[in-house]
């Protein structure tokens, strides 16, 4: 079974290590001790916690897309026809090509909050 140290679990959840410690202390997240006495999080327990707390809110208009990354626009490169938009969503950098018209209508600029909505039939999954 794969286990995670507190800091690694925190990075995966997008929270601080102190938050993970508080979750363990409150009994909301299961932890064990390794041979050195350090607290570790079993992978299955971390996955179950992440599943339980994930946001399942849908937009008012509805959408079949399930992959939504809320963040902040960090850069916009306007071209004649298209625009490259970069969004920092937690620890993730999402880059998208949109039409210049769309970027202008949405008033995309650094500092603006945005949500990257991703729907794809081809997603590569890798293990680090």
Coordinates of C-alpha atoms in Angstrom, one line a residue:
X1 CA 0.0 0.0 0.0
X2 CA 1.3 3.5 -0.9
X3 CA 1.6 5.9 2.0
X4 CA 2.3 9.7 2.1
X5 CA 4.2 11.8 4.5
X6 CA 2.2 14.8 6.0
X7 CA 3.8 17.4 3.7
X8 CA 3.2 15.2 0.6
X9 CA -0.4 14.6 1.5
X10 CA -0.8 18.4 2.1
X11 CA 0.6 19.1 -1.4
X12 CA -1.8 16.7 -3.0
X13 CA -4.8 18.2 -1.2
X14 CA -3.7 21.8 -1.8
X15 CA -3.5 22.6 1.9
X16 CA -0.8 23.2 4.4
X17 CA 0.9 20.4 6.4
X18 CA -0.6 22.0 9.6
X19 CA -4.1 21.6 8.1
X20 CA -3.3 17.9 7.5
X21 CA -2.1 17.5 11.1
X22 CA -5.4 19.1 12.3
X23 CA -7.4 16.8 10.1
X24 CA -5.6 13.8 11.6
X25 CA -6.0 15.1 15.1
X26 CA -9.7 15.7 14.6
X27 CA -10.1 12.1 13.3
X28 CA -11.2 13.3 9.8
X29 CA -8.1 11.7 8.1
X30 CA -6.5 8.5 9.1
X31 CA -2.8 8.4 9.9
X32 CA -0.4 5.6 11.0
X33 CA 3.2 5.7 12.3
X34 CA 6.2 4.5 10.3
X35 CA 9.2 2.8 11.8
X36 CA 10.7 6.1 12.8
X37 CA 7.5 7.2 14.5
X38 CA 6.5 9.8 11.9
X39 CA 2.9 10.1 11.0
X40 CA 2.1 8.8 7.5
X41 CA -1.2 8.8 5.6
X42 CA -2.3 5.6 3.8
X43 CA -3.0 6.2 0.2
X44 CA -6.5 4.7 0.3
X45 CA -7.4 7.0 3.3
X46 CA -6.1 10.1 1.5
X47 CA -8.1 9.2 -1.6
X48 CA -11.2 8.6 0.4
X49 CA -10.9 12.0 2.2
X50 CA -10.2 13.8 -1.1
X51 CA -13.3 12.1 -2.6
X52 CA -15.5 13.1 0.4
X53 CA -14.5 16.8 0.3
X54 CA -14.3 17.5 -3.4
X55 CA -16.5 20.1 -4.8
X56 CA -19.5 18.7 -6.6
X57 CA -21.2 22.0 -7.3
X58 CA -22.5 22.4 -10.8
X59 CA -22.9 25.7 -12.7
X60 CA -26.4 27.1 -12.8
X61 CA -26.5 26.5 -16.6
X62 CA -25.3 22.9 -16.2
X63 CA -22.3 21.3 -17.9
X64 CA -21.2 17.8 -18.7
X65 CA -17.5 18.8 -18.0
X66 CA -16.3 17.4 -14.7
X67 CA -12.8 18.9 -14.6
X68 CA -12.9 22.4 -13.2
X69 CA -9.9 24.3 -12.0
X70 CA -10.6 27.6 -10.3
X71 CA -7.7 30.0 -10.2
X72 CA -6.3 33.3 -11.2
X73 CA -5.2 34.5 -14.7
X74 CA -1.4 35.0 -14.6
X75 CA -0.7 35.9 -18.2
X76 CA -2.5 36.6 -21.5
X77 CA -0.7 36.8 -24.8
X78 CA -3.0 38.3 -27.4
X79 CA -2.5 37.5 -31.1
X80 CA -4.3 38.6 -34.2
X81 CA -6.9 35.8 -34.0
X82 CA -6.2 33.9 -30.8
X83 CA -5.0 34.4 -27.2
X84 CA -2.9 32.2 -25.0
X85 CA -4.3 32.4 -21.4
X86 CA -2.4 31.1 -18.4
X87 CA -4.2 30.3 -15.2
X88 CA -2.6 29.3 -11.8
X89 CA -5.1 27.0 -10.2
X90 CA -3.6 26.1 -6.8
X91 CA -0.3 24.3 -7.6
X92 CA -1.3 23.8 -11.2
X93 CA -0.6 25.9 -14.3
X94 CA -3.2 25.6 -16.9
X95 CA -2.6 27.1 -20.4
X96 CA -5.4 27.5 -22.9
X97 CA -5.7 28.8 -26.5
X98 CA -8.9 30.8 -26.9
X99 CA -10.1 33.2 -29.6
X100 CA -9.1 36.8 -29.2
X101 CA -12.7 37.7 -29.3
X102 CA -13.5 35.4 -26.3
X103 CA -10.5 36.7 -24.3
X104 CA -11.7 40.3 -24.9
X105 CA -15.4 39.5 -24.0
X106 CA -14.3 37.8 -20.8
X107 CA -11.9 40.7 -20.1
X108 CA -9.1 38.2 -19.3
X109 CA -6.1 39.9 -17.8
X110 CA -3.6 39.1 -15.1
X111 CA -5.3 39.1 -11.7
X112 CA -8.7 38.2 -13.0
X113 CA -10.3 35.1 -11.4
X114 CA -11.1 32.4 -13.9
X115 CA -12.1 28.7 -14.1
X116 CA -10.5 26.4 -16.5
X117 CA -13.1 23.8 -17.6
X118 CA -11.6 20.8 -19.3
X119 CA -13.5 18.1 -21.2
X120 CA -11.3 15.7 -23.1
X121 CA -11.6 12.2 -24.4
X122 CA -7.8 11.9 -24.3
X123 CA -6.2 12.3 -20.9
X124 CA -2.7 10.8 -20.1
X125 CA -2.2 9.6 -16.6
X126 CA 1.3 9.2 -15.4
X127 CA 2.9 8.1 -12.1
X128 CA 5.7 10.2 -10.7

